[in-house]
Structure formats: C-alpha cells, structure tokens
Tab-separated table of C-alpha atoms in Angstrom:
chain	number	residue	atom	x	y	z
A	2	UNK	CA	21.871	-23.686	-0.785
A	3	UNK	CA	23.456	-22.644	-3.891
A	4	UNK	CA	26.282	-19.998	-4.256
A	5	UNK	CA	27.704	-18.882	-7.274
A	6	UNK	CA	29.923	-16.030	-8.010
A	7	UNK	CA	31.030	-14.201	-11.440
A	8	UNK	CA	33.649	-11.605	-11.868
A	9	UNK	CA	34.258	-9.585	-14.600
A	10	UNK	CA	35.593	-5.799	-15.485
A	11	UNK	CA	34.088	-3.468	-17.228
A	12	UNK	CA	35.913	-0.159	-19.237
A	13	UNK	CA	34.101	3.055	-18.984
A	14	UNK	CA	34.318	6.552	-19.005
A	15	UNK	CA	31.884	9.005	-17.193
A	16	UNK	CA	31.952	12.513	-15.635
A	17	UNK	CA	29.529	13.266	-12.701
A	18	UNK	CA	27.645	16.079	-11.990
A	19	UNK	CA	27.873	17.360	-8.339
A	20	UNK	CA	27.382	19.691	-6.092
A	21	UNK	CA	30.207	20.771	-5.014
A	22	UNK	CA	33.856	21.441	-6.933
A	23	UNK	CA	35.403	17.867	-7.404
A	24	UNK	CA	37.652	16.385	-9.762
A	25	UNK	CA	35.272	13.935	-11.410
A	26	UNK	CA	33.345	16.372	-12.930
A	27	UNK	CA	35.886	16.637	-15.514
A	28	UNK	CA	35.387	13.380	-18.038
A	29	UNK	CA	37.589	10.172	-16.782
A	30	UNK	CA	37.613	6.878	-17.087
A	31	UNK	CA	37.973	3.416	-14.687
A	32	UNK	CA	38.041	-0.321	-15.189
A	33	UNK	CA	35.351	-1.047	-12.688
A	34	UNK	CA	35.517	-4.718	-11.026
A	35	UNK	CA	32.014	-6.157	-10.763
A	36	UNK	CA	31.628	-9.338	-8.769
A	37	UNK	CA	27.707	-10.940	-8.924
A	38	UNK	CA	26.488	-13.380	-6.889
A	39	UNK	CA	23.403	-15.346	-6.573
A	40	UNK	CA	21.960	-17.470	-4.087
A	41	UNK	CA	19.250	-20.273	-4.386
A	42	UNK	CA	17.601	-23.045	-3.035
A	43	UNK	CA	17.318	-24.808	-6.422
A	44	UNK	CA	18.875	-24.928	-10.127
A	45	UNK	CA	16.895	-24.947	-13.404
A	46	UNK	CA	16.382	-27.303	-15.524
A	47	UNK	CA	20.141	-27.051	-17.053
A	48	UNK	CA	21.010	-27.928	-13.364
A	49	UNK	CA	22.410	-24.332	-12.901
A	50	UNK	CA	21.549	-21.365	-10.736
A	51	UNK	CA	22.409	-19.374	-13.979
A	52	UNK	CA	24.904	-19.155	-16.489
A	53	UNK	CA	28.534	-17.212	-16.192
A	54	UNK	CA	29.018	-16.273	-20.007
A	55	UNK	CA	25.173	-15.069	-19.563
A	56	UNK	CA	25.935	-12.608	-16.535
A	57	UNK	CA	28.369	-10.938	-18.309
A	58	UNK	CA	27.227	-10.546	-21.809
A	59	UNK	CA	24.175	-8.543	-20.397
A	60	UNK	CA	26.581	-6.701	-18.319
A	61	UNK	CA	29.336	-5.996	-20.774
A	62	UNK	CA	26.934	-5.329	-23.769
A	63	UNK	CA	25.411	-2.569	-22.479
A	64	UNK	CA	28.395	-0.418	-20.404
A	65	UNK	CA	31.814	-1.680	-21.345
A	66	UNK	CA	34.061	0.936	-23.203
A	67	UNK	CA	30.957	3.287	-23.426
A	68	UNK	CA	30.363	6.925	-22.272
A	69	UNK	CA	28.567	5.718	-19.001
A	70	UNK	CA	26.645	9.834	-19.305
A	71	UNK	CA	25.014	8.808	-22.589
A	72	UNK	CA	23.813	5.351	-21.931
A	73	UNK	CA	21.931	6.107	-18.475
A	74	UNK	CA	19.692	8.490	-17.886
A	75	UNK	CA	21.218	9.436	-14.760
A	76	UNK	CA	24.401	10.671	-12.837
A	77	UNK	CA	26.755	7.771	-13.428
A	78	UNK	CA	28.162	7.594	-9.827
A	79	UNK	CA	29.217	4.240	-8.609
A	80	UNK	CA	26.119	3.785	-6.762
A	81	UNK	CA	23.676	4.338	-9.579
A	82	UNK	CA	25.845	1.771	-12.051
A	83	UNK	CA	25.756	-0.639	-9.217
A	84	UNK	CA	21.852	-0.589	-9.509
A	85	UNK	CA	21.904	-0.649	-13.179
A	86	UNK	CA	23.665	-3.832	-13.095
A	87	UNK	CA	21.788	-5.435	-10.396
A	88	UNK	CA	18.480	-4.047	-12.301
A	89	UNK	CA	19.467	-5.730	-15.545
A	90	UNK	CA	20.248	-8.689	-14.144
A	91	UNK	CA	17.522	-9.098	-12.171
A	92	UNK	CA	15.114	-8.565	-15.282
A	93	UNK	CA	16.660	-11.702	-16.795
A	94	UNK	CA	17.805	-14.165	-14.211
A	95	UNK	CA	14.905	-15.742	-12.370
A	96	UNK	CA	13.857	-13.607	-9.562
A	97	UNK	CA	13.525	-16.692	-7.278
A	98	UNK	CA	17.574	-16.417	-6.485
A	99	UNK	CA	18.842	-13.713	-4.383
A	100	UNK	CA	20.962	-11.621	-6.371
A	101	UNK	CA	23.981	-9.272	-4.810
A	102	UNK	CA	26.366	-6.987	-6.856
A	103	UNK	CA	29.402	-5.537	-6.143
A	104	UNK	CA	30.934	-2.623	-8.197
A	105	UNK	CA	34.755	-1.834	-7.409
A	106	UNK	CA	36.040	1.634	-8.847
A	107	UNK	CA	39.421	1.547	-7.693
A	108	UNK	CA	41.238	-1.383	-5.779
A	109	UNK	CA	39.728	0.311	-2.274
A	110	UNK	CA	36.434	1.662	-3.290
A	111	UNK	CA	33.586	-0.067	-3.865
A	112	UNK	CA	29.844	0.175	-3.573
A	113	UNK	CA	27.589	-3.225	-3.221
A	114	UNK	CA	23.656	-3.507	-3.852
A	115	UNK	CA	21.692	-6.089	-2.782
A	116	UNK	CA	18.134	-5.933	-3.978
A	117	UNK	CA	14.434	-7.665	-3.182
C-alpha cells in the first residue's frame, strides 16, 4: 500500500452566518493548514499515486487569498471548506485511491473529511 501526504496553507478570509451571536460573523481571516492524503494499492503510469505540485494548484487556485463567502455557495465554516477540498480533489485524482483531508484553522482546531 501506498501513502502519500501533501501539506500546504491556504490565506482566506470569510465571515459565517450563524445562529446565534458569535464573533465570526464579523469578516476575518485565517491561514488554514490543509494536509491531503491518499492511499492506494497501485501508481499510474508515471509510477505515482498522484502528483504534489498537482494537489495544490487545484487547491490554491481556487481559495487562497479569496473571500471564501463569494467563491462557495455556502456558509464557509471549516467543515464545508474541508468538503470543498476533498470534492475538488476527488473530481481530478483517480477515484481508485482513498482520499482524506484535513483542514486546520488555528494550531488546535481542525476538522478532517474522509470521503467514499
């Protein structure tokens, strides 16, 4: 079994709408830490499970140093980017490798999706 692992940040600001009085309603921003990994039985034909500097750019091309409220069409909590990224990536990498992300906010918080 193959494991690979890519970590990258990305800079983004967002404001979240709740239901109930919180702090991050108000815009703010965070340099989230996503870490991706995939898992597979077998590499392609570039003897890879899939490429690092590919992971990223479809990662960091669509959300870094954007206005995470006007990019998805959704409430931009940590959860919901999480799925965004695992969503893209699964679109592109092939879906025979289990693919995990893991979205830190801050240093202690962090949300992980791990998808079919």
């Amino acid at each position: 079994m193959y494991y690979i692992q890519k970590s990258f940040e990305i800079s983004a600001s967002h404001h979240l709408t709740l239901s109930y009085q919180s702090k991050c309603s108000n815009v703010h921003g965070h340099n989230w830490h996503v870490t991706v990994y995939c898992k597979s039985k077998t590499l392609n034909s570039d003897g890879m499970v899939a490429d690092f500097s590919e992971i990223k750019h479809l990662i960091h091309g669509k959300l870094d140093h954007a206005d995470l409220n006007k990019v998805l069409p959704f409430n931009p909590t940590a959860e919901n980017i999480c799925f965004v990224i695992w969503n893209i990536l699964r679109q592109k990498l092939d879906s025979r490798y289990a693919l995990t992300v893991r979205l830190y906010e801050t240093p202690r918080n962090y949300v992980e999706y791990e998808g079919e």
